[in-house]
mmCIF file of C-alpha atoms in Angstrom:
data_model
loop_
_atom_site.group_PDB
_atom_site.id
_atom_site.type_symbol
_atom_site.label_atom_id
_atom_site.label_comp_id
_atom_site.label_asym_id
_atom_site.label_seq_id
_atom_site.Cartn_x
_atom_site.Cartn_y
_atom_site.Cartn_z
ATOM 1 C CA MET A 8 125.768 124.223 114.393
ATOM 2 C CA GLN A 9 122.277 123.739 113.026
ATOM 3 C CA ALA A 10 120.285 120.784 114.310
ATOM 4 C CA ARG A 11 119.251 118.154 111.795
ATOM 5 C CA GLN A 12 116.241 115.898 111.930
ATOM 6 C CA GLY A 13 115.826 112.157 111.323
ATOM 7 C CA ARG A 14 112.833 110.496 109.688
ATOM 8 C CA ARG A 15 109.395 110.717 111.289
ATOM 9 C CA ILE A 16 107.907 107.234 111.055
ATOM 10 C CA GLY A 17 105.994 106.701 114.303
ATOM 11 C CA ILE A 18 106.242 107.048 118.066
ATOM 12 C CA TRP A 19 108.100 104.691 120.383
ATOM 13 C CA GLY A 20 107.959 104.494 124.140
ATOM 14 C CA GLY A 21 110.675 102.849 126.238
ATOM 15 C CA ALA A 22 110.100 99.707 128.274
ATOM 16 C CA ALA A 23 111.947 98.347 131.269
ATOM 17 C CA PHE A 24 112.685 94.688 131.729
ATOM 18 C CA ALA A 25 113.609 92.548 134.719
ATOM 19 C CA LEU A 26 116.985 90.939 135.076
ATOM 20 C CA VAL A 27 117.836 87.578 136.504
ATOM 21 C CA ALA A 28 121.013 86.635 138.316
ATOM 22 C CA ALA A 29 123.819 85.350 136.121
ATOM 23 C CA LEU A 30 123.626 81.573 135.750
ATOM 24 C CA PRO A 31 125.901 79.072 134.047
ATOM 25 C CA LEU A 32 125.127 79.227 130.356
ATOM 26 C CA SER A 33 125.727 77.119 127.267
ATOM 27 C CA PHE A 34 127.547 79.324 124.783
ATOM 28 C CA ALA A 35 127.402 78.802 121.037
ATOM 29 C CA PRO A 36 130.575 78.947 118.943
ATOM 30 C CA ALA A 37 131.160 81.491 116.207
ATOM 31 C CA SER A 38 128.967 81.054 113.148
ATOM 32 C CA ALA A 39 130.575 79.268 110.204
ATOM 33 C CA GLU A 40 129.110 81.423 107.436
ATOM 34 C CA PRO A 41 128.679 85.187 107.687
ATOM 35 C CA ARG A 42 125.500 86.836 106.473
ATOM 36 C CA ILE A 43 125.973 89.178 103.527
ATOM 37 C CA ILE A 44 123.949 92.377 103.860
ATOM 38 C CA PRO A 45 124.018 95.246 101.339
ATOM 39 C CA SER A 46 124.591 98.849 102.341
ATOM 40 C CA LYS A 47 124.935 102.128 100.444
ATOM 41 C CA LYS A 48 128.715 102.227 100.465
ATOM 42 C CA ALA A 49 129.839 98.584 100.606
ATOM 43 C CA PRO A 50 128.498 95.042 101.012
ATOM 44 C CA LEU A 51 128.748 93.915 104.635
ATOM 45 C CA ALA A 52 129.510 90.510 106.113
ATOM 46 C CA VAL A 53 128.116 89.859 109.595
ATOM 47 C CA GLU A 54 129.389 86.914 111.612
ATOM 48 C CA THR A 55 128.561 85.778 115.127
ATOM 49 C CA ILE A 56 131.650 85.739 117.340
ATOM 50 C CA ALA A 57 129.752 84.389 120.382
ATOM 51 C CA SER A 58 126.183 83.985 121.601
ATOM 52 C CA GLY A 59 124.447 83.020 124.828
ATOM 53 C CA LEU A 60 125.353 86.307 126.522
ATOM 54 C CA ASN A 61 122.865 87.630 129.082
ATOM 55 C CA HIS A 62 121.972 91.184 128.011
ATOM 56 C CA PRO A 63 125.537 92.204 127.154
ATOM 57 C CA TRP A 64 126.140 95.924 127.610
ATOM 58 C CA SER A 65 129.654 96.765 126.433
ATOM 59 C CA VAL A 66 132.582 95.222 124.583
ATOM 60 C CA GLU A 67 136.292 96.079 124.550
ATOM 61 C CA VAL A 68 139.030 94.507 122.415
ATOM 62 C CA LEU A 69 141.963 93.255 124.478
ATOM 63 C CA PRO A 70 145.541 93.465 123.147
ATOM 64 C CA ASP A 71 145.643 89.714 122.419
ATOM 65 C CA GLY A 72 142.570 89.990 120.166
ATOM 66 C CA SER A 73 140.076 88.543 122.661
ATOM 67 C CA TYR A 74 137.072 90.528 123.867
ATOM 68 C CA LEU A 75 135.960 91.787 127.264
ATOM 69 C CA VAL A 76 132.162 91.830 127.560
ATOM 70 C CA SER A 77 130.044 93.152 130.417
ATOM 71 C CA GLU A 78 126.593 91.695 131.091
ATOM 72 C CA LYS A 79 123.970 93.876 132.686
ATOM 73 C CA GLY A 80 123.221 91.281 135.352
ATOM 74 C CA GLY A 81 126.692 91.787 136.842
ATOM 75 C CA ALA A 82 129.046 89.397 135.021
ATOM 76 C CA LEU A 83 132.202 90.426 133.200
ATOM 77 C CA ARG A 84 133.417 87.813 130.699
ATOM 78 C CA ARG A 85 136.221 87.229 128.233
ATOM 79 C CA VAL A 86 135.428 85.944 124.740
ATOM 80 C CA GLN A 87 138.285 84.116 123.034
ATOM 81 C CA SER A 88 138.153 81.926 119.932
ATOM 82 C CA GLY A 89 134.356 81.966 120.074
ATOM 83 C CA LYS A 90 134.270 80.679 123.646
ATOM 84 C CA VAL A 91 132.917 82.685 126.571
ATOM 85 C CA SER A 92 134.634 82.467 129.939
ATOM 86 C CA PRO A 93 133.000 82.000 133.324
ATOM 87 C CA PRO A 94 132.426 85.305 135.144
ATOM 88 C CA ILE A 95 135.627 87.173 135.941
ATOM 89 C CA SER A 96 135.932 87.556 139.725
ATOM 90 C CA GLY A 97 136.460 90.847 141.541
ATOM 91 C CA VAL A 98 133.636 92.805 139.907
ATOM 92 C CA PRO A 99 132.140 95.365 142.330
ATOM 93 C CA ASP A 100 128.768 94.726 143.961
ATOM 94 C CA VAL A 101 126.149 95.685 141.373
ATOM 95 C CA ALA A 102 122.551 96.755 142.002
ATOM 96 C CA THR A 103 120.488 95.337 139.129
ATOM 97 C CA ASN A 104 117.306 97.359 139.505
ATOM 98 C CA GLY A 105 115.441 98.485 136.379
ATOM 99 C CA GLN A 106 117.894 99.844 133.820
ATOM 100 C CA GLY A 107 120.748 99.561 136.307
ATOM 101 C CA GLY A 108 123.397 96.874 136.489
ATOM 102 C CA LEU A 109 126.937 96.367 135.272
ATOM 103 C CA LEU A 110 127.178 98.857 132.445
ATOM 104 C CA ALA A 111 130.246 100.101 130.567
ATOM 105 C CA SER A 112 133.842 98.976 130.523
ATOM 106 C CA ALA A 113 136.801 100.947 129.195
ATOM 107 C CA LEU A 114 140.512 100.190 128.986
ATOM 108 C CA ALA A 115 143.072 102.653 130.301
ATOM 109 C CA ARG A 116 145.314 104.204 127.629
ATOM 110 C CA ASP A 117 148.245 102.191 128.985
ATOM 111 C CA PHE A 118 146.252 98.977 129.453
ATOM 112 C CA GLU A 119 148.764 96.864 127.525
ATOM 113 C CA THR A 120 151.331 97.423 130.298
ATOM 114 C CA SER A 121 149.180 98.428 133.294
ATOM 115 C CA ARG A 122 146.160 96.075 132.759
ATOM 116 C CA VAL A 123 144.002 98.864 134.283
ATOM 117 C CA LEU A 124 140.368 99.179 133.279
ATOM 118 C CA PHE A 125 137.293 101.111 134.395
ATOM 119 C CA LEU A 126 133.680 100.012 134.930
ATOM 120 C CA THR A 127 130.455 101.940 135.354
ATOM 121 C CA TYR A 128 127.617 100.325 137.286
ATOM 122 C CA SER A 129 124.655 101.027 139.532
ATOM 123 C CA ALA A 130 125.662 100.913 143.190
ATOM 124 C CA ARG A 131 123.607 100.757 146.379
ATOM 125 C CA GLY A 132 123.796 103.367 149.114
ATOM 126 C CA ASP A 133 121.751 105.454 151.499
ATOM 127 C CA GLY A 134 118.578 106.480 149.699
ATOM 128 C CA GLY A 135 118.686 103.966 146.859
ATOM 129 C CA THR A 136 121.063 103.442 143.931
ATOM 130 C CA GLY A 137 123.193 105.590 141.679
ATOM 131 C CA THR A 138 125.832 105.463 138.991
ATOM 132 C CA ALA A 139 129.362 104.653 140.142
ATOM 133 C CA VAL A 140 132.771 104.161 138.512
ATOM 134 C CA ALA A 141 135.334 101.558 139.582
ATOM 135 C CA ARG A 142 138.980 101.129 138.669
ATOM 136 C CA ALA A 143 140.640 97.685 138.661
ATOM 137 C CA ARG A 144 143.489 95.671 137.184
ATOM 138 C CA LEU A 145 142.711 92.662 134.991
ATOM 139 C CA SER A 146 144.925 89.708 135.925
ATOM 140 C CA GLU A 147 147.346 88.403 133.320
ATOM 141 C CA ASP A 148 145.173 85.334 132.758
ATOM 142 C CA ALA A 149 142.021 87.496 132.581
ATOM 143 C CA THR A 150 140.215 85.479 135.255
ATOM 144 C CA ARG A 151 139.944 88.137 137.977
ATOM 145 C CA LEU A 152 139.974 91.836 138.726
ATOM 146 C CA GLU A 153 142.566 92.929 141.266
ATOM 147 C CA GLY A 154 142.509 96.006 143.491
ATOM 148 C CA THR A 155 138.955 96.917 142.527
ATOM 149 C CA THR A 156 138.272 100.398 143.913
ATOM 150 C CA ARG A 157 135.273 102.680 143.574
ATOM 151 C CA ILE A 158 136.623 106.038 142.399
ATOM 152 C CA PHE A 159 133.313 107.885 141.902
ATOM 153 C CA GLN A 160 129.677 107.703 142.967
ATOM 154 C CA MET A 161 127.000 110.228 142.113
ATOM 155 C CA ASN A 162 125.995 112.461 144.992
ATOM 156 C CA ARG A 163 122.225 111.894 145.141
ATOM 157 C CA LEU A 164 120.759 108.387 145.090
ATOM 158 C CA THR A 165 117.156 107.430 144.382
ATOM 159 C CA THR A 166 114.953 104.350 144.394
ATOM 160 C CA ARG A 167 114.068 104.988 140.746
ATOM 161 C CA GLY A 168 115.444 102.449 138.306
ATOM 162 C CA GLN A 169 116.048 104.449 135.130
ATOM 163 C CA HIS A 170 118.578 106.680 133.357
ATOM 164 C CA PHE A 171 121.921 105.643 134.843
ATOM 165 C CA GLY A 172 123.951 106.501 131.694
ATOM 166 C CA ALA A 173 126.864 105.601 131.492
ATOM 167 C CA ARG A 174 129.465 104.709 128.870
ATOM 168 C CA ILE A 175 133.049 105.892 129.227
ATOM 169 C CA ALA A 176 135.272 107.715 126.744
ATOM 170 C CA VAL A 177 138.961 107.786 127.646
ATOM 171 C CA ALA A 178 140.765 110.973 126.564
ATOM 172 C CA ASP A 179 144.353 111.173 125.336
ATOM 173 C CA ASP A 180 145.530 112.271 128.784
ATOM 174 C CA GLY A 181 143.892 109.205 130.368
ATOM 175 C CA SER A 182 140.997 111.107 131.915
ATOM 176 C CA LEU A 183 137.432 109.761 131.742
ATOM 177 C CA PHE A 184 134.315 111.331 130.268
ATOM 178 C CA PHE A 185 131.020 109.628 131.107
ATOM 179 C CA GLY A 186 127.355 110.547 131.295
ATOM 180 C CA ILE A 187 124.683 110.107 133.947
ATOM 181 C CA GLY A 188 121.000 110.477 133.119
ATOM 182 C CA ASP A 189 118.430 112.460 135.064
ATOM 183 C CA ARG A 190 117.462 109.292 137.002
ATOM 184 C CA GLY A 191 113.841 109.803 135.958
ATOM 185 C CA GLU A 192 113.654 113.153 137.781
ATOM 186 C CA GLY A 193 113.978 115.664 134.966
ATOM 187 C CA GLU A 194 114.654 118.860 136.869
ATOM 188 C CA ARG A 195 117.801 117.332 138.361
ATOM 189 C CA ALA A 196 119.391 117.800 134.936
ATOM 190 C CA GLN A 197 119.226 121.576 135.467
ATOM 191 C CA ASP A 198 120.845 121.574 138.928
ATOM 192 C CA PRO A 199 124.626 122.179 138.701
ATOM 193 C CA ARG A 200 125.022 120.781 142.220
ATOM 194 C CA ASP A 201 123.621 117.405 141.159
ATOM 195 C CA HIS A 202 125.555 114.801 139.156
ATOM 196 C CA ALA A 203 122.339 113.635 137.456
ATOM 197 C CA GLY A 204 121.665 114.787 133.901
ATOM 198 C CA ALA A 205 125.310 115.600 133.260
ATOM 199 C CA ILE A 206 128.485 114.733 131.430
ATOM 200 C CA LEU A 207 131.227 114.165 134.014
ATOM 201 C CA HIS A 208 135.010 114.467 133.584
ATOM 202 C CA ILE A 209 137.381 112.883 136.091
ATOM 203 C CA ASN A 210 140.995 111.798 136.341
ATOM 204 C CA PRO A 211 141.854 108.069 136.507
ATOM 205 C CA ASP A 212 141.955 108.316 140.307
ATOM 206 C CA GLY A 213 138.466 109.847 140.467
ATOM 207 C CA THR A 214 139.488 113.443 141.188
ATOM 208 C CA PRO A 215 137.917 116.237 139.099
ATOM 209 C CA HIS A 216 139.792 117.131 135.938
ATOM 210 C CA ALA A 217 141.601 120.479 135.873
ATOM 211 C CA ASP A 218 139.668 121.643 132.768
ATOM 212 C CA ASN A 219 136.230 121.306 134.387
ATOM 213 C CA PRO A 220 134.170 124.521 134.412
ATOM 214 C CA PHE A 221 133.093 124.421 138.092
ATOM 215 C CA LEU A 222 136.452 123.419 139.574
ATOM 216 C CA GLY A 223 137.237 125.819 142.420
ATOM 217 C CA SER A 224 133.767 127.386 142.175
ATOM 218 C CA SER A 225 130.699 127.188 144.390
ATOM 219 C CA ASP A 226 128.431 127.427 141.328
ATOM 220 C CA GLY A 227 128.475 123.699 140.589
ATOM 221 C CA LEU A 228 130.076 120.339 141.307
ATOM 222 C CA ALA A 229 133.731 120.037 140.343
ATOM 223 C CA GLU A 230 133.239 116.776 138.368
ATOM 224 C CA ILE A 231 130.627 118.268 136.008
ATOM 225 C CA TRP A 232 131.527 119.072 132.412
ATOM 226 C CA SER A 233 128.070 119.962 131.044
ATOM 227 C CA LYS A 234 124.403 119.774 132.107
ATOM 228 C CA GLY A 235 120.916 119.354 130.637
ATOM 229 C CA HIS A 236 121.273 115.748 129.428
ATOM 230 C CA ARG A 237 118.331 113.331 129.724
ATOM 231 C CA ASN A 238 120.073 109.945 129.441
ATOM 232 C CA PRO A 239 123.425 109.945 127.611
ATOM 233 C CA GLN A 240 124.124 106.249 127.086
ATOM 234 C CA GLY A 241 126.550 106.779 124.209
ATOM 235 C CA ILE A 242 129.812 108.725 124.401
ATOM 236 C CA ALA A 243 132.873 108.772 122.170
ATOM 237 C CA ILE A 244 135.925 110.867 121.354
ATOM 238 C CA ASP A 245 136.968 111.339 117.734
ATOM 239 C CA PRO A 246 140.532 109.960 117.689
ATOM 240 C CA ARG A 247 141.502 112.372 114.912
ATOM 241 C CA ASP A 248 140.630 115.709 116.516
ATOM 242 C CA GLY A 249 139.492 114.951 120.082
ATOM 243 C CA THR A 250 135.864 116.013 119.542
ATOM 244 C CA LEU A 251 133.594 114.718 122.308
ATOM 245 C CA LEU A 252 130.258 113.336 121.086
ATOM 246 C CA THR A 253 127.254 111.859 122.879
ATOM 247 C CA ALA A 254 124.161 109.902 121.854
ATOM 248 C CA GLU A 255 121.239 110.567 124.186
ATOM 249 C CA HIS A 256 117.772 109.153 124.732
ATOM 250 C CA GLY A 257 114.863 111.552 124.369
ATOM 251 C CA ALA A 258 111.293 110.923 125.482
ATOM 252 C CA ARG A 259 108.684 110.597 122.693
ATOM 253 C CA GLY A 260 111.091 111.839 120.068
ATOM 254 C CA GLY A 261 114.127 113.969 120.701
ATOM 255 C CA ASP A 262 116.953 111.413 120.732
ATOM 256 C CA GLU A 263 120.055 113.550 120.218
ATOM 257 C CA ILE A 264 123.657 113.716 119.075
ATOM 258 C CA ASN A 265 125.529 116.394 121.021
ATOM 259 C CA ASN A 266 129.046 117.827 121.213
ATOM 260 C CA PRO A 267 129.221 118.688 124.924
ATOM 261 C CA GLN A 268 131.233 121.802 125.757
ATOM 262 C CA PRO A 269 132.415 122.754 129.251
ATOM 263 C CA GLY A 270 129.811 124.673 131.241
ATOM 264 C CA HIS A 271 127.146 124.510 128.522
ATOM 265 C CA ASN A 272 123.547 123.448 129.072
ATOM 266 C CA TYR A 273 121.830 121.102 126.611
ATOM 267 C CA GLY A 274 118.317 121.915 127.690
ATOM 268 C CA TRP A 275 116.646 118.866 129.220
ATOM 269 C CA PRO A 276 113.836 119.062 130.355
ATOM 270 C CA ARG A 277 113.238 122.689 129.286
ATOM 271 C CA ILE A 278 113.757 122.111 125.562
ATOM 272 C CA SER A 279 113.661 119.011 123.372
ATOM 273 C CA TYR A 280 112.342 117.809 120.051
ATOM 274 C CA GLY A 281 109.383 115.455 120.324
ATOM 275 C CA ARG A 282 107.116 115.489 123.381
ATOM 276 C CA HIS A 283 106.912 114.238 126.952
ATOM 277 C CA TYR A 284 105.523 110.699 127.375
ATOM 278 C CA SER A 285 102.293 112.362 128.548
ATOM 279 C CA GLY A 286 101.984 114.017 125.143
ATOM 280 C CA ALA A 287 102.669 117.475 126.587
ATOM 281 C CA GLU A 288 105.002 119.831 124.770
ATOM 282 C CA PHE A 289 108.217 121.055 126.356
ATOM 283 C CA GLU A 290 108.208 124.248 128.388
ATOM 284 C CA LEU A 291 110.356 126.239 125.935
ATOM 285 C CA GLY A 292 109.715 124.199 122.798
ATOM 286 C CA SER A 293 112.605 122.794 120.775
ATOM 287 C CA THR A 294 115.029 125.726 120.980
ATOM 288 C CA SER A 295 115.622 128.598 123.399
ATOM 289 C CA LYS A 296 118.357 131.097 124.173
ATOM 290 C CA GLY A 297 120.870 129.794 126.685
ATOM 291 C CA TYR A 298 120.390 126.127 125.732
ATOM 292 C CA GLU A 299 122.450 124.301 123.128
ATOM 293 C CA PRO A 300 120.614 122.620 120.224
ATOM 294 C CA PRO A 301 121.660 119.095 119.219
ATOM 295 C CA LEU A 302 123.848 118.408 116.233
ATOM 296 C CA TYR A 303 121.196 115.931 115.099
ATOM 297 C CA TYR A 304 117.981 114.468 116.455
ATOM 298 C CA TRP A 305 115.535 111.675 115.795
ATOM 299 C CA ASP A 306 111.766 111.974 116.010
ATOM 300 C CA PRO A 307 110.493 109.341 116.648
ATOM 301 C CA SER A 308 113.096 107.936 118.992
ATOM 302 C CA ILE A 309 115.388 105.161 117.807
ATOM 303 C CA ALA A 310 116.721 104.704 121.392
ATOM 304 C CA PRO A 311 120.493 105.130 120.848
ATOM 305 C CA GLY A 312 122.524 102.777 123.030
ATOM 306 C CA ALA A 313 126.055 103.709 121.942
ATOM 307 C CA ILE A 314 128.052 105.848 119.519
ATOM 308 C CA ALA A 315 131.420 105.401 117.793
ATOM 309 C CA VAL A 316 133.418 107.602 115.416
ATOM 310 C CA TYR A 317 134.633 105.591 112.446
ATOM 311 C CA ARG A 318 138.368 105.985 111.836
ATOM 312 C CA GLY A 319 139.384 102.641 110.366
ATOM 313 C CA ALA A 320 141.071 101.103 107.343
ATOM 314 C CA MET A 321 138.374 98.570 106.408
ATOM 315 C CA PHE A 322 135.769 101.125 105.287
ATOM 316 C CA PRO A 323 137.642 104.239 104.091
ATOM 317 C CA GLU A 324 134.381 105.569 102.630
ATOM 318 C CA TRP A 325 133.043 105.809 106.188
ATOM 319 C CA ASP A 326 135.916 107.952 107.449
ATOM 320 C CA GLY A 327 134.649 110.366 110.101
ATOM 321 C CA ASN A 328 131.128 108.933 110.083
ATOM 322 C CA LEU A 329 129.248 108.500 113.339
ATOM 323 C CA ILE A 330 128.019 104.952 113.973
ATOM 324 C CA VAL A 331 125.075 104.719 116.388
ATOM 325 C CA ALA A 332 123.578 101.554 117.892
ATOM 326 C CA ALA A 333 119.798 101.648 118.242
ATOM 327 C CA LEU A 334 117.645 99.608 120.594
ATOM 328 C CA ALA A 335 114.038 100.466 119.720
ATOM 329 C CA TYR A 336 114.428 100.359 115.937
ATOM 330 C CA GLN A 337 116.936 97.489 116.084
ATOM 331 C CA LEU A 338 119.411 99.041 113.679
ATOM 332 C CA VAL A 339 122.747 100.762 113.265
ATOM 333 C CA ALA A 340 122.625 104.349 112.013
ATOM 334 C CA ARG A 341 125.552 105.644 109.960
ATOM 335 C CA LEU A 342 125.711 109.444 109.937
ATOM 336 C CA GLU A 343 127.857 111.193 107.344
ATOM 337 C CA ARG A 344 129.514 114.484 108.347
ATOM 338 C CA ASP A 345 131.133 117.320 106.434
ATOM 339 C CA GLU A 346 134.575 118.759 107.169
ATOM 340 C CA ASN A 347 133.093 120.994 109.887
ATOM 341 C CA GLY A 348 131.358 118.118 111.683
ATOM 342 C CA ALA A 349 127.834 118.938 110.488
ATOM 343 C CA ILE A 350 125.712 115.805 109.952
ATOM 344 C CA LEU A 351 124.592 115.582 106.334
ATOM 345 C CA SER A 352 122.785 112.267 105.899
ATOM 346 C CA GLU A 353 121.794 109.028 107.593
ATOM 347 C CA GLU A 354 121.877 105.419 106.467
ATOM 348 C CA ARG A 355 119.982 102.851 108.545
ATOM 349 C CA MET A 356 121.685 99.456 108.456
ATOM 350 C CA PHE A 357 120.552 96.004 109.672
ATOM 351 C CA ASP A 358 117.010 97.277 110.238
ATOM 352 C CA GLY A 359 115.408 94.560 112.410
ATOM 353 C CA GLU A 360 117.936 91.892 111.318
ATOM 354 C CA PHE A 361 119.590 91.226 114.680
ATOM 355 C CA GLY A 362 117.292 92.658 117.359
ATOM 356 C CA ARG A 363 118.163 95.398 119.815
ATOM 357 C CA ILE A 364 121.697 96.720 119.291
ATOM 358 C CA ARG A 365 123.228 97.806 122.604
ATOM 359 C CA ASP A 366 126.863 98.610 121.751
ATOM 360 C CA VAL A 367 128.979 99.450 118.725
ATOM 361 C CA VAL A 368 132.781 99.593 118.704
ATOM 362 C CA VAL A 369 135.350 100.083 115.934
ATOM 363 C CA ALA A 370 137.848 97.220 116.217
ATOM 364 C CA PRO A 371 141.582 97.771 115.566
ATOM 365 C CA ASP A 372 141.263 96.251 112.068
ATOM 366 C CA GLY A 373 138.376 98.604 111.194
ATOM 367 C CA ALA A 374 135.565 96.062 111.567
ATOM 368 C CA LEU A 375 132.526 96.969 113.648
ATOM 369 C CA LEU A 376 131.669 95.015 116.778
ATOM 370 C CA LEU A 377 128.020 94.916 117.854
ATOM 371 C CA LEU A 378 126.278 93.558 120.946
ATOM 372 C CA THR A 379 122.639 92.487 120.861
ATOM 373 C CA ASP A 380 120.594 93.195 123.965
ATOM 374 C CA GLU A 381 118.765 89.914 124.503
ATOM 375 C CA ASP A 382 118.506 87.052 127.010
ATOM 376 C CA ASP A 383 120.532 85.161 124.394
ATOM 377 C CA GLY A 384 122.654 88.111 123.327
ATOM 378 C CA ALA A 385 125.394 87.920 120.737
ATOM 379 C CA LEU A 386 128.709 89.529 119.881
ATOM 380 C CA LEU A 387 128.727 90.253 116.145
ATOM 381 C CA ARG A 388 131.518 91.330 113.805
ATOM 382 C CA VAL A 389 130.755 93.444 110.724
ATOM 383 C CA SER A 390 133.401 93.393 107.994
ATOM 384 C CA ARG A 391 133.595 94.183 104.292
ATOM 385 C CA ALA A 392 132.155 91.360 102.221
ATOM 386 C CA ALA A 393 134.294 89.962 99.441
ATOM 387 C CA ALA A 394 133.528 91.366 95.999
ATOM 388 C CA THR A 395 131.400 89.145 93.780
ATOM 389 C CA ASP A 396 131.225 88.984 89.971
#
């Protein structure tokens, strides 16, 4: 599929920020009046569900309609009726260095009966830190995690503090897809015996999935699905056809949307759009035989933090669109696709209105849920605004 390009409007470079330990906070209630914001397809109403969150990273909707929110500093909280709970106990020990911390959460397919969920986070070990995955059961009163068990940890740790990944997409069979970045050491993304710079695919118990390309082979690690990824922070599965999609950070340009296929190589750091932070061009340019081009790219970088596939009743005109949260440009990108999945156009919504957007999720009713990545972060709900005369 041919790669498509976003607007060229400048160059952005990423910046790290320090985290503080989670402290008791004063949380604001939901806003009384939503903000009405126009868009190309429909007027949008944006309301604040909760604020006072400390760099929230991911949100999940629980069966009772409340929300589970992870904070990068290590706290997992429940939001109900506009109120934010104290930290849920039982969260694994989290190393909050650089871009690391408590990252994604995902509910098991049978969560309503099993109460099982998964977390990605940066964990300490010999040689530094690395991305890990834990499995746990949320108590019936949602105050604690029970039986928390680490089911995966990447094989090579480092003292570097960047490019941990690592959102989770849960497949129909209950298996987990998640990404790990190159950890700031680009060539690791080309090593099939290194978990860095890869999309991983594991069973709910942490064992490699039977469909993985290197399973039973000495050519690569059994958990690896695909390689050549710089920092895939967004991952989603289209609920209609099972297509796996990722949103990935580039360097100076070259943020990408990819459709990772088993055993394929997506090129980092050999090929990429944009340039290295040094200004140097990439070794093989933007395309080269043996490396997969992106479905879509942005130059300059918008810094995509998450991706969702819209399949909801509230905005039927968005059906099949990709919804991408952006940190650097503080927006939500809506990408229209044709029947073959090719990306045709982009609409940039909420440009600078709410700050850095870290996560985007399609709620059961078809609304969008957004998290803002701030010291005083917020959980926002985007719905269709009522028609006006």
